Coordinates of N, CA and C in Angstrom, one line a residue:
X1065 N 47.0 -2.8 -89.1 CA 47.6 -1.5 -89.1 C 46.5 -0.5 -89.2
X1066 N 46.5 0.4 -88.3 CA 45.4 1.9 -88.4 C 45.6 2.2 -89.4
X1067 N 44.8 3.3 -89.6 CA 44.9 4.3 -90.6 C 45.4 5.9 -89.5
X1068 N 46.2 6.2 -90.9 CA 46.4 7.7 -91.0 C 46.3 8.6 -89.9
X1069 N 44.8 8.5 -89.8 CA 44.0 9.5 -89.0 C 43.1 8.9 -88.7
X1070 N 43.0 9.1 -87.3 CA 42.5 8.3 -86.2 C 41.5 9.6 -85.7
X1071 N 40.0 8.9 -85.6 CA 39.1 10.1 -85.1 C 39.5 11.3 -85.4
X1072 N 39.8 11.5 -87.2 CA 40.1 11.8 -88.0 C 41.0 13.5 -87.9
X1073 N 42.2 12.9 -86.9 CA 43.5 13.6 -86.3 C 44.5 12.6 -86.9
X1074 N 45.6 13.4 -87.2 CA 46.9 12.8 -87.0 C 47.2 12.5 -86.2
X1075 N 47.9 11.9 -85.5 CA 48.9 11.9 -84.3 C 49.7 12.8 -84.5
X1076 N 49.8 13.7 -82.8 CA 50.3 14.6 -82.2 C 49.5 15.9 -82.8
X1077 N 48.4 15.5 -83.0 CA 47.5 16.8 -83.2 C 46.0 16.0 -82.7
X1078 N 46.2 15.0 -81.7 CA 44.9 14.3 -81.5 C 44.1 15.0 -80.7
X1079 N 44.3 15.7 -80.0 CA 43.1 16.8 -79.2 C 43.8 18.2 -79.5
X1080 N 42.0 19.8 -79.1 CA 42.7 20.4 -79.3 C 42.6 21.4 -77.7
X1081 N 43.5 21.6 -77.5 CA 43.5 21.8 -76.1 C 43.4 23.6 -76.3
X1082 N 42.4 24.3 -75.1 CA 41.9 25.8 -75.7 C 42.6 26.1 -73.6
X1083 N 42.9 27.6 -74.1 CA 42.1 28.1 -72.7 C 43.9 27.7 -71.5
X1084 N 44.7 27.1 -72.3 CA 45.8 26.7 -71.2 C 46.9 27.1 -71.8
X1085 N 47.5 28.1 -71.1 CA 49.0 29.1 -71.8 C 50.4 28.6 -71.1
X1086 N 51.2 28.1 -71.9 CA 52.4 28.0 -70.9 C 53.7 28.8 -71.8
X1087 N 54.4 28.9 -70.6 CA 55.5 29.4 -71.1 C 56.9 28.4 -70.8
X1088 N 57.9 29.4 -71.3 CA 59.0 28.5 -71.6 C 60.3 29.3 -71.8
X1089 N 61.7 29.1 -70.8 CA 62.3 29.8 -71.2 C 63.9 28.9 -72.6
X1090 N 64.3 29.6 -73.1 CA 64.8 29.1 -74.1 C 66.1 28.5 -72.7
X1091 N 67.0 27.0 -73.3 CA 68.3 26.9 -72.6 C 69.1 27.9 -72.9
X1092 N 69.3 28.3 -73.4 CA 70.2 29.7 -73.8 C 70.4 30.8 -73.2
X1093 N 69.1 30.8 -72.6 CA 68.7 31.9 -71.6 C 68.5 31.6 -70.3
X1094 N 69.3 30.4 -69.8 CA 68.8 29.8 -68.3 C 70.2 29.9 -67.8
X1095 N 70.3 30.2 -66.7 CA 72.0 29.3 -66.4 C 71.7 28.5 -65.5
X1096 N 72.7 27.7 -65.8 CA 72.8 26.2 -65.2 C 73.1 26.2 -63.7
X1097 N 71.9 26.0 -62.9 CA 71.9 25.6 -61.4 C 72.7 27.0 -60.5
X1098 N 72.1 28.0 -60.9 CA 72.1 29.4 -60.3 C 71.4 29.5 -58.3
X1099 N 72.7 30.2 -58.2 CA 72.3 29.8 -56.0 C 71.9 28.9 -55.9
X1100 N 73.1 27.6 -56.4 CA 73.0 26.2 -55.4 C 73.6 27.0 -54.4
X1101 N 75.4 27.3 -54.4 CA 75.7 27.5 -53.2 C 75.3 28.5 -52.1
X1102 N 74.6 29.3 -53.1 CA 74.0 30.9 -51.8 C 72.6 30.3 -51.5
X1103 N 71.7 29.6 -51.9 CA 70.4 29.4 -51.9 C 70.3 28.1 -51.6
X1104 N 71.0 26.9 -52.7 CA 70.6 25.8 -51.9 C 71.2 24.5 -51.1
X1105 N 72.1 24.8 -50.9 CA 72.9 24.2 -49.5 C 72.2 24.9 -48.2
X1106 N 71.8 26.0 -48.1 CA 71.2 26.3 -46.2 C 69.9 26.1 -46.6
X1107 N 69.2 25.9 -47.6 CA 68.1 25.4 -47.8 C 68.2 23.7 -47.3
X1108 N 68.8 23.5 -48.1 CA 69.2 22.0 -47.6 C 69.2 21.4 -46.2
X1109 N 70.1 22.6 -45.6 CA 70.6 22.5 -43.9 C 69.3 22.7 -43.2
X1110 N 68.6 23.8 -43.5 CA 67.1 24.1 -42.7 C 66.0 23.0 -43.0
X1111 N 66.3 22.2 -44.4 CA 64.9 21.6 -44.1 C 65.5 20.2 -43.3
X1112 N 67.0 20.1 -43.5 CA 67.4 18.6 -42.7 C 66.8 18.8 -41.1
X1113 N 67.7 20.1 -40.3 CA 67.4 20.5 -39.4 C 66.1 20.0 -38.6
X1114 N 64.8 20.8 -39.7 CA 63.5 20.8 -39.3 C 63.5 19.2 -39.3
X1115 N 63.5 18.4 -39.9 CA 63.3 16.6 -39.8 C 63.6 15.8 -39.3
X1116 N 65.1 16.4 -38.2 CA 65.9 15.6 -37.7 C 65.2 15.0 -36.6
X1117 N 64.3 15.8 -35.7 CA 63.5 15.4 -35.0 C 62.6 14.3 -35.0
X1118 N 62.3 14.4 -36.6 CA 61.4 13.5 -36.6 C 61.4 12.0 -37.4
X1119 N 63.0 12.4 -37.5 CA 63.4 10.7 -38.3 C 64.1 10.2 -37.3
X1120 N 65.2 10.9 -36.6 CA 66.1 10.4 -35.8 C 65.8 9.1 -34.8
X1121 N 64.8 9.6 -33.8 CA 63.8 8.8 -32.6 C 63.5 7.7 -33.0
X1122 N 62.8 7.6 -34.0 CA 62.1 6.2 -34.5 C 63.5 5.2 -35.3
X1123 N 64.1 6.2 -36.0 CA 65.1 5.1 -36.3 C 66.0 4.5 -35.6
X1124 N 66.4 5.0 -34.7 CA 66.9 4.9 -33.2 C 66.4 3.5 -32.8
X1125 N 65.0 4.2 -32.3 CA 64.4 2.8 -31.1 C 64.4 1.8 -32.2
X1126 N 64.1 1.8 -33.6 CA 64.0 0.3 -34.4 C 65.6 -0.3 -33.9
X1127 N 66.7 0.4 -34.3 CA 68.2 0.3 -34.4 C 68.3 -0.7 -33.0
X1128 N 68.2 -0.1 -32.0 CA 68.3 -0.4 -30.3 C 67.4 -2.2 -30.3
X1129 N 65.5 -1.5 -30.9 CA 65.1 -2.7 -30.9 C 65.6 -3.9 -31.7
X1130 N 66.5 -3.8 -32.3 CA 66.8 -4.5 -34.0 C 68.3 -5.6 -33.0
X1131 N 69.0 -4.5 -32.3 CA 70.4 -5.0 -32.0 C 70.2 -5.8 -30.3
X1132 N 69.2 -5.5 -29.8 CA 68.6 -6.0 -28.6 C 68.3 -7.4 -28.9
X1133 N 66.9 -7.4 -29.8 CA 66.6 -8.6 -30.6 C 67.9 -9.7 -30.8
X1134 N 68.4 -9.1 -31.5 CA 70.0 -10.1 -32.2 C 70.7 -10.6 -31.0
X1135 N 71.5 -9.7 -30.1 CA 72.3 -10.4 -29.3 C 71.2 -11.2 -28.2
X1136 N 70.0 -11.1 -28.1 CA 69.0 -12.1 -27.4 C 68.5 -13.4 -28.0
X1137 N 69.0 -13.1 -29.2 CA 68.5 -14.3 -29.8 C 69.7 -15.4 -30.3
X1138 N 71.2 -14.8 -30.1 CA 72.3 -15.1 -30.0 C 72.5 -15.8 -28.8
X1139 N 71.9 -15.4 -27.2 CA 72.4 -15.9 -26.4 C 71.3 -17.2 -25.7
X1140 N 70.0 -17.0 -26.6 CA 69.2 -18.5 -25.9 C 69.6 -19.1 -27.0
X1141 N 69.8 -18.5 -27.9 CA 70.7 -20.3 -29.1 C 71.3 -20.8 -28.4
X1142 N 72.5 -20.1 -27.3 CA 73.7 -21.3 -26.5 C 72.7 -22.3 -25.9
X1143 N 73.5 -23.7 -25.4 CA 73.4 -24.3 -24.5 C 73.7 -23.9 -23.0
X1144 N 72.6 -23.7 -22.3 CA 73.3 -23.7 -21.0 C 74.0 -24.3 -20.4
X1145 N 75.5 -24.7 -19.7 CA 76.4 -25.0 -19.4 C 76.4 -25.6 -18.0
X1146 N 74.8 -25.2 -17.1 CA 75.1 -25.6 -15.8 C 73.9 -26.8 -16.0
X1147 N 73.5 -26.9 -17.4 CA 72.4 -28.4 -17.4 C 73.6 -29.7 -17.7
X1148 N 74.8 -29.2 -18.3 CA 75.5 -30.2 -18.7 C 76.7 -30.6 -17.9
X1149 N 76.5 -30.2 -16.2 CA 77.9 -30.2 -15.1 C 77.6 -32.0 -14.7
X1150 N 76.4 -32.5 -14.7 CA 76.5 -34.0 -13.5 C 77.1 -34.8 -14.9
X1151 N 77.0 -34.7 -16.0 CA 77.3 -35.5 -16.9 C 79.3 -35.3 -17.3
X1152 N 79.8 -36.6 -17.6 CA 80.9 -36.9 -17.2 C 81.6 -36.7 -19.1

């Protein structure tokens, strides 16, 4: 078991940090999810918009290449049917 103080800090006073200001607003004083509807829904719509270009294409050709693949690999599994006509 340590001691106490460690490089002779407590814990939660282990460094002393200078020079860096933050702020903070109390919850009291916030409201809760202010212009989702006016601000961020067409936010939402403009950045899908801008992307659609660029996800749609590629997911596509995998999709096409993905279902291509499958039903070709479904149809050399069969037996061909005209190797097995002289046999009785």
């Amino acid at each position: 078991r340590g001691h106490t103080a460690a490089m002779g800090k407590h814990f939660g006073n282990l460094a002393r940090v200078r020079h860096v200001i933050t702020y903070s607003l109390s919850p009291f004083e916030q409201r809760a999810l202010p212009n989702v509807l006016s601000h961020g829904l067409p936010n939402v719509g403009r950045r899908f918009a801008s992307q659609v270009l660029k996800v749609v294409p590629p997911l596509a050709t995998g999709y096409l290449i993905y279902s291509w693949g499958t039903q070709e690999f479904e149809r050399l599994k069969r037996k061909n049917p005209a190797d097995y006509e002289h046999e009785q």
